[in-house]
Short mmCIF file of C-alpha atoms and ligand atoms in Angstrom, two decimals:
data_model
loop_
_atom_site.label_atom_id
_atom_site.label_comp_id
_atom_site.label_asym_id
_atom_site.label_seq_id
_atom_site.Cartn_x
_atom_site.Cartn_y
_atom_site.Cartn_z
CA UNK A 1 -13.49 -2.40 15.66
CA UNK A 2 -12.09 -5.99 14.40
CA UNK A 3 -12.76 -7.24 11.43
CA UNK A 4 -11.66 -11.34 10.62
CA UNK A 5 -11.36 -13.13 7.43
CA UNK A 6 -10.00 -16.46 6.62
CA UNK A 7 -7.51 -16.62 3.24
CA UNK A 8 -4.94 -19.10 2.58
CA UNK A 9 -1.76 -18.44 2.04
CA UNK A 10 1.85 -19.46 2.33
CA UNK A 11 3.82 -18.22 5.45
CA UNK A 12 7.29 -17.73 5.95
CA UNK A 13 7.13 -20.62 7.80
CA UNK A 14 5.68 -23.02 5.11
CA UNK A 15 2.31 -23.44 6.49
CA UNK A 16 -0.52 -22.67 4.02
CA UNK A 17 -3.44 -21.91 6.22
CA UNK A 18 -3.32 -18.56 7.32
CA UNK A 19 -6.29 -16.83 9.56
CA UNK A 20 -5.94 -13.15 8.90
CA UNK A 21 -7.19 -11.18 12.04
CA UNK A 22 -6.54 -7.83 12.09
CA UNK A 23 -7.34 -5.03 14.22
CA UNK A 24 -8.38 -1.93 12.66
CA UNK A 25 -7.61 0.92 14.78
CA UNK A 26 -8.85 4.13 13.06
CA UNK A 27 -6.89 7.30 14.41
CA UNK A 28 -4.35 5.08 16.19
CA UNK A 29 -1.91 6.10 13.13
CA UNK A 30 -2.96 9.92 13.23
CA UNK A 31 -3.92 12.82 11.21
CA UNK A 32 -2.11 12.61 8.21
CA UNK A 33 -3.78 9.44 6.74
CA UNK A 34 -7.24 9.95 5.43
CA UNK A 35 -10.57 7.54 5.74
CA UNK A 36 -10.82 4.29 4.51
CA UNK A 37 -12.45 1.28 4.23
CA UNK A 38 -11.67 -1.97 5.41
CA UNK A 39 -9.48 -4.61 3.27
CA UNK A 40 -11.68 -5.94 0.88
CA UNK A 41 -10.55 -9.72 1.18
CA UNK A 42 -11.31 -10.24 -2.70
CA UNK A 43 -9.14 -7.66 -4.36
CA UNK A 44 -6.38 -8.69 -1.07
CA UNK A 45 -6.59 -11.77 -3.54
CA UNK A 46 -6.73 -10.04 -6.45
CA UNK A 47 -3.56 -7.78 -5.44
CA UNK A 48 -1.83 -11.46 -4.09
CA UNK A 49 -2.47 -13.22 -7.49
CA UNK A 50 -1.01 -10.19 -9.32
CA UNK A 51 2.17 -10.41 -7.40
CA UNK A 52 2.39 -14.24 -7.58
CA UNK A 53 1.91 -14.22 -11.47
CA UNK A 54 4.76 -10.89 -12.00
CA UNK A 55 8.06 -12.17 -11.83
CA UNK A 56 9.73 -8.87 -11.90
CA UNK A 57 7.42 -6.68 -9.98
CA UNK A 58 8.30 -2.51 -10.61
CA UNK A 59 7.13 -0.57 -7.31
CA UNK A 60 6.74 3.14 -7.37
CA UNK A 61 5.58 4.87 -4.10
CA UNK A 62 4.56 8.20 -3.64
CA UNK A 63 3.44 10.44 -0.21
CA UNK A 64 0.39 7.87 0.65
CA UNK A 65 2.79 5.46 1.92
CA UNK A 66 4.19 7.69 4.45
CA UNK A 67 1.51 9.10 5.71
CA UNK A 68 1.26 6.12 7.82
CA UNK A 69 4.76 7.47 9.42
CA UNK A 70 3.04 10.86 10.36
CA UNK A 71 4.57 12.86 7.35
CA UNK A 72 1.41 14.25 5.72
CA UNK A 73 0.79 14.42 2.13
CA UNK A 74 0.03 17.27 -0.12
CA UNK A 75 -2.98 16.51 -2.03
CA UNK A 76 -5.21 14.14 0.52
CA UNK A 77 -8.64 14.75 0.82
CA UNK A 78 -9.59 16.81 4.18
CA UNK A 79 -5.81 15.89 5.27
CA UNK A 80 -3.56 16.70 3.34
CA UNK A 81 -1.32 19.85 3.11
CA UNK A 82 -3.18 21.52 0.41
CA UNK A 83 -6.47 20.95 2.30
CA UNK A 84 -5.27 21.82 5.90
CA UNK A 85 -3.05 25.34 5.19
CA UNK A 86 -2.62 27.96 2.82
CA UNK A 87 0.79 26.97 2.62
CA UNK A 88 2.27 25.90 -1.34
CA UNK A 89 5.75 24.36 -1.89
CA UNK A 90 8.70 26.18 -2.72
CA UNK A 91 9.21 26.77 -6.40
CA UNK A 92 12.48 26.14 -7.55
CA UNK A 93 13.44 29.33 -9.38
CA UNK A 94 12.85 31.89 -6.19
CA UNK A 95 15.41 29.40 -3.98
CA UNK A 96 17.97 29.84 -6.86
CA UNK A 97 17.38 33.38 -7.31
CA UNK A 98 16.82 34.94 -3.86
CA UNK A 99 18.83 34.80 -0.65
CA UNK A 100 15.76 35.74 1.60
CA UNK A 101 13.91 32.65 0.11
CA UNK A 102 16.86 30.58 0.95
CA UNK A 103 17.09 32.22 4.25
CA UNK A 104 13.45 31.50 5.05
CA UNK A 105 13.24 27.75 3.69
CA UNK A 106 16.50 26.71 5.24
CA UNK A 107 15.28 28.52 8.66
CA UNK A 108 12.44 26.57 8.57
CA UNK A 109 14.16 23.22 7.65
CA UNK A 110 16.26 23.68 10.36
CA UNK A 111 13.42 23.88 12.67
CA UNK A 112 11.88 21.10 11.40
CA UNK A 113 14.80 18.76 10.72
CA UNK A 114 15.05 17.07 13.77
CA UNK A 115 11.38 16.09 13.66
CA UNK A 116 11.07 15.29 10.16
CA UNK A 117 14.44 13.34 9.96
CA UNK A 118 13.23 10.71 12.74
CA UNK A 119 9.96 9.49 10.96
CA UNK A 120 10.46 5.69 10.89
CA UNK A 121 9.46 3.04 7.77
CA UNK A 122 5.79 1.63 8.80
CA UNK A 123 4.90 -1.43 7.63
CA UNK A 124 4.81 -0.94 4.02
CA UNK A 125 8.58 0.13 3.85
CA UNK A 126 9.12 -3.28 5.57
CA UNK A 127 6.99 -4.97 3.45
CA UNK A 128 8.58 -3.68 -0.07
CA UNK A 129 11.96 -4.27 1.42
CA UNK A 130 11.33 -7.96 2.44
CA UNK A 131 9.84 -8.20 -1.52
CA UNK A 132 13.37 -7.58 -2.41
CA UNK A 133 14.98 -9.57 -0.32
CA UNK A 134 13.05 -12.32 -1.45
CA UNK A 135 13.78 -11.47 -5.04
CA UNK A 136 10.28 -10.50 -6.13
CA UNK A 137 10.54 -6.65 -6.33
CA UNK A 138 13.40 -5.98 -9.42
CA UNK A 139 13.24 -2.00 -8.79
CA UNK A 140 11.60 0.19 -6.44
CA UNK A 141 11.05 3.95 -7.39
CA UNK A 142 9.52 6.73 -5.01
CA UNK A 143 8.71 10.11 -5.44
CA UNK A 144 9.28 10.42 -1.64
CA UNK A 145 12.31 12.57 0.11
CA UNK A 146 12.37 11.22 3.25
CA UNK A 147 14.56 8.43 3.03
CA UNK A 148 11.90 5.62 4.64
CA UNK A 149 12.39 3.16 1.96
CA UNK A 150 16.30 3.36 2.55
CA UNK A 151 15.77 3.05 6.50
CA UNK A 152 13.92 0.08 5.49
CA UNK A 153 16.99 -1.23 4.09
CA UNK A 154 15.56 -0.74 0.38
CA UNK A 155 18.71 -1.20 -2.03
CA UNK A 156 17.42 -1.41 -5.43
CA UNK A 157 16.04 2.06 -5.00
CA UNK A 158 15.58 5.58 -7.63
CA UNK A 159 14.56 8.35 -5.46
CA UNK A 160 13.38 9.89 -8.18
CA UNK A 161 13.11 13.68 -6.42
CA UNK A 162 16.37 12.88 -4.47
CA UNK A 163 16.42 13.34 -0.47
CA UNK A 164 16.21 15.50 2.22
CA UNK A 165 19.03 13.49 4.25
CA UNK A 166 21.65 14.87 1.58
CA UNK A 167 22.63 18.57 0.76
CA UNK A 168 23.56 19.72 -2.66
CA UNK A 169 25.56 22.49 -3.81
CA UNK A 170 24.42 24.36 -6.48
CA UNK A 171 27.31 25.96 -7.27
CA UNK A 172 30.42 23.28 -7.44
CA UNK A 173 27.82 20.07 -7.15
CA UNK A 174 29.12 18.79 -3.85
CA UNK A 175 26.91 16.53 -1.57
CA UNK A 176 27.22 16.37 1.72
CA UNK A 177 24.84 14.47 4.91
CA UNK A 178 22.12 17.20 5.92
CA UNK A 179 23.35 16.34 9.71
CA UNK A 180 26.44 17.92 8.95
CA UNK A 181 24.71 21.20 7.73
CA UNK A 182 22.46 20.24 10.86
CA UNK A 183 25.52 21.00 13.28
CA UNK A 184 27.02 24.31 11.13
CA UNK A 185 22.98 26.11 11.74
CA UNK A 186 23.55 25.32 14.91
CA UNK A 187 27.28 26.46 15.45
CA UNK A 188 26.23 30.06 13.32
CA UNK A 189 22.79 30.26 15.21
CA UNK A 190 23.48 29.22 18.75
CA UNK A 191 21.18 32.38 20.57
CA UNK A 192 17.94 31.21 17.87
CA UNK A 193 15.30 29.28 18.52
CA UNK A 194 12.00 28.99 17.30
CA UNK A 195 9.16 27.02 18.19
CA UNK A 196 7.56 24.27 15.08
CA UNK A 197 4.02 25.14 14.26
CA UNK A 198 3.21 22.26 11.22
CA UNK A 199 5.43 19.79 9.21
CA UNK A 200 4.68 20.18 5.61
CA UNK A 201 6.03 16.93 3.64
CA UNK A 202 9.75 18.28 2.54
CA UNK A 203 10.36 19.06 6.39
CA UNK A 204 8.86 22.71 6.23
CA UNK A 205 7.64 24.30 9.43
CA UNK A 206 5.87 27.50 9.66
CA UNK A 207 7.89 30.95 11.74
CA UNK A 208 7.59 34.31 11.66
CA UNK A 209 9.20 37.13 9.69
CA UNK A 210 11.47 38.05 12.34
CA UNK A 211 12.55 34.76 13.02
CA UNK A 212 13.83 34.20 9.59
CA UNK A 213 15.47 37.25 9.27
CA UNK A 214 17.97 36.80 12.15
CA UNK A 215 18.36 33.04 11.17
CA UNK A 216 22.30 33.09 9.73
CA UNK A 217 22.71 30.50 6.46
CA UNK A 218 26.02 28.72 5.89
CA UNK A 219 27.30 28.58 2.55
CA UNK A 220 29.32 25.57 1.05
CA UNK A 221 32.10 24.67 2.86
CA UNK A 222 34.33 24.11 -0.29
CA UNK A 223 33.43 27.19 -2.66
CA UNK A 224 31.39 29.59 -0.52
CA UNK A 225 28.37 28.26 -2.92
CA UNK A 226 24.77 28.60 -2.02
CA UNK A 227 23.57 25.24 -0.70
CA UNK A 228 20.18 23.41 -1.55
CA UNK A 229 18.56 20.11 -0.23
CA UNK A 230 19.47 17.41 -3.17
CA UNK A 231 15.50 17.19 -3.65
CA UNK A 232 13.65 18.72 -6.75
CA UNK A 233 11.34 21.52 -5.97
CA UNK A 234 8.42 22.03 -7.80
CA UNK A 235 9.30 23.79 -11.31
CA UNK A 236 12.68 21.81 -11.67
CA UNK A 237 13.03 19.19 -13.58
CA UNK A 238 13.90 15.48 -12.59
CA UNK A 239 17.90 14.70 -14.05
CA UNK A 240 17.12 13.16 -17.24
CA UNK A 241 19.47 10.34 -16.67
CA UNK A 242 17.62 9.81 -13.88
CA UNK A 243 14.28 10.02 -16.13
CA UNK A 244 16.23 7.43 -18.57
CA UNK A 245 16.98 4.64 -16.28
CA UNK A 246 14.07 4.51 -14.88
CA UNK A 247 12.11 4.11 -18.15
CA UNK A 248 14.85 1.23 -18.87
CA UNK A 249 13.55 -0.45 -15.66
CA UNK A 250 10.10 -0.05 -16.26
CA UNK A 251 10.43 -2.04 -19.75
CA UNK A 252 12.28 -4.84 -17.96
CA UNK A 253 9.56 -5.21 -15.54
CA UNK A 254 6.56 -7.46 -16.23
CA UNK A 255 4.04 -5.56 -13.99
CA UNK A 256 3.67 -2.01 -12.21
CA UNK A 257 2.12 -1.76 -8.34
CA UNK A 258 1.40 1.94 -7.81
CA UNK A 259 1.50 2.24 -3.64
CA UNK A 260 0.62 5.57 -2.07
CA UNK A 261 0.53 7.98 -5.18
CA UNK A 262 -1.89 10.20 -6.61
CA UNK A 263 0.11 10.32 -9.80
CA UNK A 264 -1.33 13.71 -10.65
CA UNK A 265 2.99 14.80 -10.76
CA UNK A 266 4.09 14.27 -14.53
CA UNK A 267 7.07 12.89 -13.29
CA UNK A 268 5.49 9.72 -11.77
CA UNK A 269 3.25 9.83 -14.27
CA UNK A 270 5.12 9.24 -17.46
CA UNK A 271 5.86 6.09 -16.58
CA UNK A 272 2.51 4.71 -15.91
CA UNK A 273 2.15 5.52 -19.50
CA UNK A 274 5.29 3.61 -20.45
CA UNK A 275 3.94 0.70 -19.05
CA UNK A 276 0.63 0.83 -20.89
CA UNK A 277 2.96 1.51 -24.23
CA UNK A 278 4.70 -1.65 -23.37
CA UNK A 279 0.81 -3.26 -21.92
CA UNK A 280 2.10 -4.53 -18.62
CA UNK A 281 -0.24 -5.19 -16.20
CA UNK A 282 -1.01 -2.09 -13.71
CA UNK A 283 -2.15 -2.26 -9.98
CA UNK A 284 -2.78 0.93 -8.19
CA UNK A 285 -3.30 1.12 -4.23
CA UNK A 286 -3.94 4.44 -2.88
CA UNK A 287 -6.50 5.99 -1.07
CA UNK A 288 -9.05 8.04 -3.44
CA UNK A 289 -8.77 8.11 -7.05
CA UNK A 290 -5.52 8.72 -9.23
CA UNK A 291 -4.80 9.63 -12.36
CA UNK A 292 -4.29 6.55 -14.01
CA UNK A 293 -7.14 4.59 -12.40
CA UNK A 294 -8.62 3.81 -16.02
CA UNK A 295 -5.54 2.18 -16.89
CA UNK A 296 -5.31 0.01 -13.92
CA UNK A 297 -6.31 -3.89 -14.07
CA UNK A 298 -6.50 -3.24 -10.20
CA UNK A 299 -7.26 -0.50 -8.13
CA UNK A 300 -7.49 -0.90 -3.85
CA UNK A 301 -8.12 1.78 -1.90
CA UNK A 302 -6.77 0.32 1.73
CA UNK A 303 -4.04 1.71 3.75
CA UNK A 304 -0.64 0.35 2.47
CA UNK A 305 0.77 -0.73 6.08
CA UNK A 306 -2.65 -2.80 6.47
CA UNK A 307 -2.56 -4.08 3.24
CA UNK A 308 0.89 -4.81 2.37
CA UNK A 309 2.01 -7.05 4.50
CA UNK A 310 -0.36 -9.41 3.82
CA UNK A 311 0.87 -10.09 0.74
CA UNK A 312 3.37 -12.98 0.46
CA UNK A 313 5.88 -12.18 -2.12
CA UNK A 314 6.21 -15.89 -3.22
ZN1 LIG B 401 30.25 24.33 -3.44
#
């Protein structure tokens, strides 16, 4: 299937006329991203004359925008992880409280790390990071752990439910690279292995019982604390200076471009409505409806690597 349309624009190279021809491959980027329709070439407009017209552009991405990486989402239609399994996200209070919890999740993550930990930024990453470069994005915040937006080379970045790629200690606060926890499951576990059966979006797999249980945990290296992926599980709270500074960059911005995000987590949410306190303009593209989709001047429902890059950020 190919689908043309004609739209001027300004390339990088200073020529205005611009044939858009692309090929729309359904399937081609896999299971994890659900149905959609083709760009609309008026609201590809719409979305271009938003961006032309902010100055100071806020970005928040959420789980739709990797999908297009192969990391599926939760909440997608047919797709997602809620749809697909019976499988629910950790909460934060059994990791803190049980050992066997800890023992299972980090069994699992170690299964799944090397897999989840070599998803690559798709075209959207690329596109939000060449925004910056070119001084149109002034802050880019993601709900996302998997680093993609930092691969990108993203700089002026809140991961606002940290990141899988660092370890935390909950006990003396230490962070340290999850490759170098990586290379201690290996060292304590070097007889285990275990076969992946599903990637849930923090790097989850699925296993048995009695894989877990022979699966040996390291604690931290510099107080024998019990160690924790510097991400925020469900029923924790985001750091509230985290929380703060992010509101502060929302009323700098002049507009909001929701990419990828349901919004139904209160945590993305809150500052959708800080932008409508403050009435900036509000674009959401993400497949299916959101939460906020009343409050939107703009709402597209493409994929964000199609749609994305054709957006100059002039
Ligand atoms: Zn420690």
């Amino acid at each position: 299937m190919r689908m043309n349309f004609g739209l001027t624009f300004r390339a990088a190279n200073g020529c205005w006329k611009v044939n858009l021809s692309q090929r729309c491959s359904r399937g081609r980027i896999g299971l994890f991203v659900p149905p959609s329709p083709p760009v609309d070439a008026e609201k590809l407009q719409e979305l271009q004359r938003f961006v032309t017209l902010s100055k100071r552009v806020l970005v928040m991405t959420g789980a739709g925008i990797s999908t297009e990486s192969g990391i599926p989402d939760y909440r997608s239609e047919k797709v997602g992880l809620y749809a697909r399994t019976d499988r629910r996200p950790i909460q934060h209070r059994d990791f803190v409280r049980s050992a066997a919890v800890r023992q299972r999740y980090w069994a699992r993550n170690f299964v799944g790390w090397p897999q989840f930990s070599s998803h690559q930024p798709n075209p959207a990453h690329w596109a939000l990071s060449n925004w910056e470069k070119r001084g149109k994005l002034y802050w880019l915040v993601t709900q996302n752990v998997d680093a993609l937006h930092t691969k990108a080379g993203s700089r002026r970045l809140t991961e606002l439910h940290g990141c899988m790629h660092r370890v935390l200690c909950l006990d003396c606060g230490e962070q340290t690279p999850r490759g170098v926890l990586q290379a201690r499951f290996a060292a304590l576990n070097p007889t285990w292995s275990a076969e992946a059966h599903g990637l849930a979006p923090d790097g989850d797999v699925f296993l048995t019982e009695e894989q877990v249980r022979s699966f040996q945990v390291p604690s931290c290296a510099r107080c024998g604390g019990r160690l924790k992926p510097d991400v925020v599980f469900f029923g924790d709270a985001v750091n509230r200076d985290t929380v703060d500074f992010v509101h502060r960059r929302v009323k700098e911005a002049d507009s909001l471009l929701v990419v990828g995000s349901s919004l139904q987590v209160y945590s993305g949410y809150r500052f959708i409505l800080t932008a409508q306190e403050k009435k900036l303009p509000i674009a959401i593209l993400n497949i299916g409806p959101t939460r906020s989709d009343h409050l939107a001047c703009l709402k597209l429902d493409s994929r964000c690597g199609e749609l994305l890059p054709l957006i100059d950020p002039h």
